[in-house]
Coordinates of N, CA, C and O in Angstrom, one line a residue:
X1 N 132.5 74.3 139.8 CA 132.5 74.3 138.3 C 131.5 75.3 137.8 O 130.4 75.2 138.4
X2 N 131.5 76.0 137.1 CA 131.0 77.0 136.4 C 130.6 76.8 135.2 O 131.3 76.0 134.6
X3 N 129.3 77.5 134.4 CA 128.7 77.5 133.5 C 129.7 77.9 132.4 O 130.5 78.8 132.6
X4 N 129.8 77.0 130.7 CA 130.2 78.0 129.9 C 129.2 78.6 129.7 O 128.1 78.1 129.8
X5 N 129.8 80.0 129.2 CA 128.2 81.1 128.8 C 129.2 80.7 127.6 O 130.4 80.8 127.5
X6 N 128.0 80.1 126.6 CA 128.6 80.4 125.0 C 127.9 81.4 124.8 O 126.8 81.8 125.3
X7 N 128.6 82.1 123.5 CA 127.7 83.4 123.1 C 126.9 83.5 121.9 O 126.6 84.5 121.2
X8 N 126.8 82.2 121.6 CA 126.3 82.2 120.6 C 124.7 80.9 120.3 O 124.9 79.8 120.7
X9 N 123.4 81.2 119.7 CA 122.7 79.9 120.0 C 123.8 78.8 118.6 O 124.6 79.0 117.6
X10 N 123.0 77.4 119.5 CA 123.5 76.7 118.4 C 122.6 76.2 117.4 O 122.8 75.2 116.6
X11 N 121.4 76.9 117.5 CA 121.0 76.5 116.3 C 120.2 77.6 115.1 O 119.3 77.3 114.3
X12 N 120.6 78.6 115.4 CA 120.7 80.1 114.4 C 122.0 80.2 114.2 O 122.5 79.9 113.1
X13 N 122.8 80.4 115.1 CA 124.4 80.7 115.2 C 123.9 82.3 114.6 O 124.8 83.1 114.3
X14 N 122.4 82.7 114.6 CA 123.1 84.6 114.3 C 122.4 85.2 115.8 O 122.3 86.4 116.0
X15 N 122.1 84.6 116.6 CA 121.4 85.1 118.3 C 122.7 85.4 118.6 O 123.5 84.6 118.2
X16 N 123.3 86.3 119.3 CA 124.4 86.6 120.3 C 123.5 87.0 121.7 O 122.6 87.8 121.8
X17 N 124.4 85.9 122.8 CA 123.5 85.5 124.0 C 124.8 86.1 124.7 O 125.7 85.4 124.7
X18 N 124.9 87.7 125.5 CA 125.8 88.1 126.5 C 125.6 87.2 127.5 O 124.7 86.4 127.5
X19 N 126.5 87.2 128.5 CA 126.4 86.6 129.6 C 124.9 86.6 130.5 O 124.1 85.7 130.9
X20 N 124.9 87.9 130.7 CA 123.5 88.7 131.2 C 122.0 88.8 130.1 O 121.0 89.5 130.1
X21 N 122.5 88.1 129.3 CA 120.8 87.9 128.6 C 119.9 86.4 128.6 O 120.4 85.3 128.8
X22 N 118.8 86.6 128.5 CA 117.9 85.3 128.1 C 118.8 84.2 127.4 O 119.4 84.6 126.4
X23 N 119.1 83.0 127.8 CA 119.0 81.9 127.1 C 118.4 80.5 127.6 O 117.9 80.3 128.6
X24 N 118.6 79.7 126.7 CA 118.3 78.1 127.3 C 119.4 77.3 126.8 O 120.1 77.3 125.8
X25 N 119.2 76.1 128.5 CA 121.0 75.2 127.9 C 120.1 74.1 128.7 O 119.4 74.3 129.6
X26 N 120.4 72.8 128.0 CA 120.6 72.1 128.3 C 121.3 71.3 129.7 O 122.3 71.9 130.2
X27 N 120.8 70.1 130.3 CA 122.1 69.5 131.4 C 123.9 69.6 130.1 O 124.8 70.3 130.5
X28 N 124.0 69.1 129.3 CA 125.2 69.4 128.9 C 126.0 71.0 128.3 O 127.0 71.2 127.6
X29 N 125.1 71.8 128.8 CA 125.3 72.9 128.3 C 125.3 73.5 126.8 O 126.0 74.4 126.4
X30 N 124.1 72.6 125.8 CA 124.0 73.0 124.8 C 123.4 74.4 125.1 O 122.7 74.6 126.2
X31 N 123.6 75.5 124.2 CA 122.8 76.4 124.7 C 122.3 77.8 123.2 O 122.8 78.4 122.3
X32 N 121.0 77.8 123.8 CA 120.1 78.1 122.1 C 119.7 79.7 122.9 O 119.8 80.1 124.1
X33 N 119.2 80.2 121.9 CA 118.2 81.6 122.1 C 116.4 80.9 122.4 O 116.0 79.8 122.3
X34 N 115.7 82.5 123.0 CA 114.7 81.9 123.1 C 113.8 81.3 122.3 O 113.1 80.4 122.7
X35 N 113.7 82.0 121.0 CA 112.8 81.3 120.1 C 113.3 80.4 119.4 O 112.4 79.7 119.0
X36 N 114.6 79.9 119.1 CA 114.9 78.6 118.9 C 114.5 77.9 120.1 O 113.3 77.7 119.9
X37 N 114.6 77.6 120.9 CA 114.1 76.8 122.1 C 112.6 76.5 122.2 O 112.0 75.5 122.3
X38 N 112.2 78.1 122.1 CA 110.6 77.8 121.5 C 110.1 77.3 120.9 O 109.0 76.9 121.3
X39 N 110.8 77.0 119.3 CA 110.2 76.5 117.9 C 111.0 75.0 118.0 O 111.1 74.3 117.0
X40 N 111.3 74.6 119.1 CA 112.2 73.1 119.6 C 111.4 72.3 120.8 O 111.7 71.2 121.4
X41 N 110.0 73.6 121.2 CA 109.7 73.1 122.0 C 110.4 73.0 123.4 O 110.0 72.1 124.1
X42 N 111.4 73.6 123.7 CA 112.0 73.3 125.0 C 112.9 71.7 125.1 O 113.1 71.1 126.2
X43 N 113.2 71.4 123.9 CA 114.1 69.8 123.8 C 115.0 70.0 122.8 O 114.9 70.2 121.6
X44 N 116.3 69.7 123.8 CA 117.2 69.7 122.9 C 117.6 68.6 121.6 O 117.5 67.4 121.5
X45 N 118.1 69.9 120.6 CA 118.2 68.6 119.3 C 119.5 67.9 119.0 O 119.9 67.2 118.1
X46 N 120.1 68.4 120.3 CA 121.6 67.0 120.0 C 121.3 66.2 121.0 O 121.4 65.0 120.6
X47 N 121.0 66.2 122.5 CA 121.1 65.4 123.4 C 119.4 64.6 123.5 O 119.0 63.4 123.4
X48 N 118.7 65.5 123.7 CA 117.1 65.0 124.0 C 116.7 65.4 125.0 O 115.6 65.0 125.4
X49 N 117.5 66.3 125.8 CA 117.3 66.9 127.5 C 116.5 68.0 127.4 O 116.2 68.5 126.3
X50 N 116.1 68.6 128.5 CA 115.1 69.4 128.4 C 116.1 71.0 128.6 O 117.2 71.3 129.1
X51 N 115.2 71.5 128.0 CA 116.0 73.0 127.6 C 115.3 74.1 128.5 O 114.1 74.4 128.2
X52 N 115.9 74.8 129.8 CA 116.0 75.5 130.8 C 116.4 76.3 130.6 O 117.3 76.2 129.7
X53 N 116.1 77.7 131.5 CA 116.2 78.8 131.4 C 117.6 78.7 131.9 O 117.7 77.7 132.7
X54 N 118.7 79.6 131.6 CA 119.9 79.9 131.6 C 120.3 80.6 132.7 O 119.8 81.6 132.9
X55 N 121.3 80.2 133.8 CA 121.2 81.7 134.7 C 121.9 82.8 134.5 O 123.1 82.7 134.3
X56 N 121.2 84.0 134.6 CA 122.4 85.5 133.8 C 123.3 86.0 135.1 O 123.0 86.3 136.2
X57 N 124.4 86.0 134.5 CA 125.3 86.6 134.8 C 125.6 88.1 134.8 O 125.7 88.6 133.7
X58 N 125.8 89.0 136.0 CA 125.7 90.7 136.0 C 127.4 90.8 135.8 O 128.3 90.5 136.6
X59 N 127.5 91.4 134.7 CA 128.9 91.3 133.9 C 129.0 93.0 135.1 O 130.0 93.7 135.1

């Protein structure tokens, strides 16, 4: 089972996250840019899980 790479954070929705860049997701695969994650403290604000670095993908 494979990661969705969304490409977008969900809580700017103006970050575009390519496959191969910086992000952070959640265990349910919420997934934010880095300074939202920063200014969230690394916790996600739909579930409460901790927000981890994303792994990039070499498109």
């Amino acid at each position: 089972m494979a990661l969705e790479m969304r490409e977008r954070c969900e809580q700017c929705e103006s970050a575009v996250l390519p496959p191969d860049s910086a992000a952070r997701i959640c265990s349910h695969e919420c997934t934010f840019c880095v300074p939202c994650s920063d200014a969230m403290h690394d916790i996600c604000p739909n579930c409460g899980g901790e927000l981890v670095a994303r792994p990039r993908r070499v498109s």
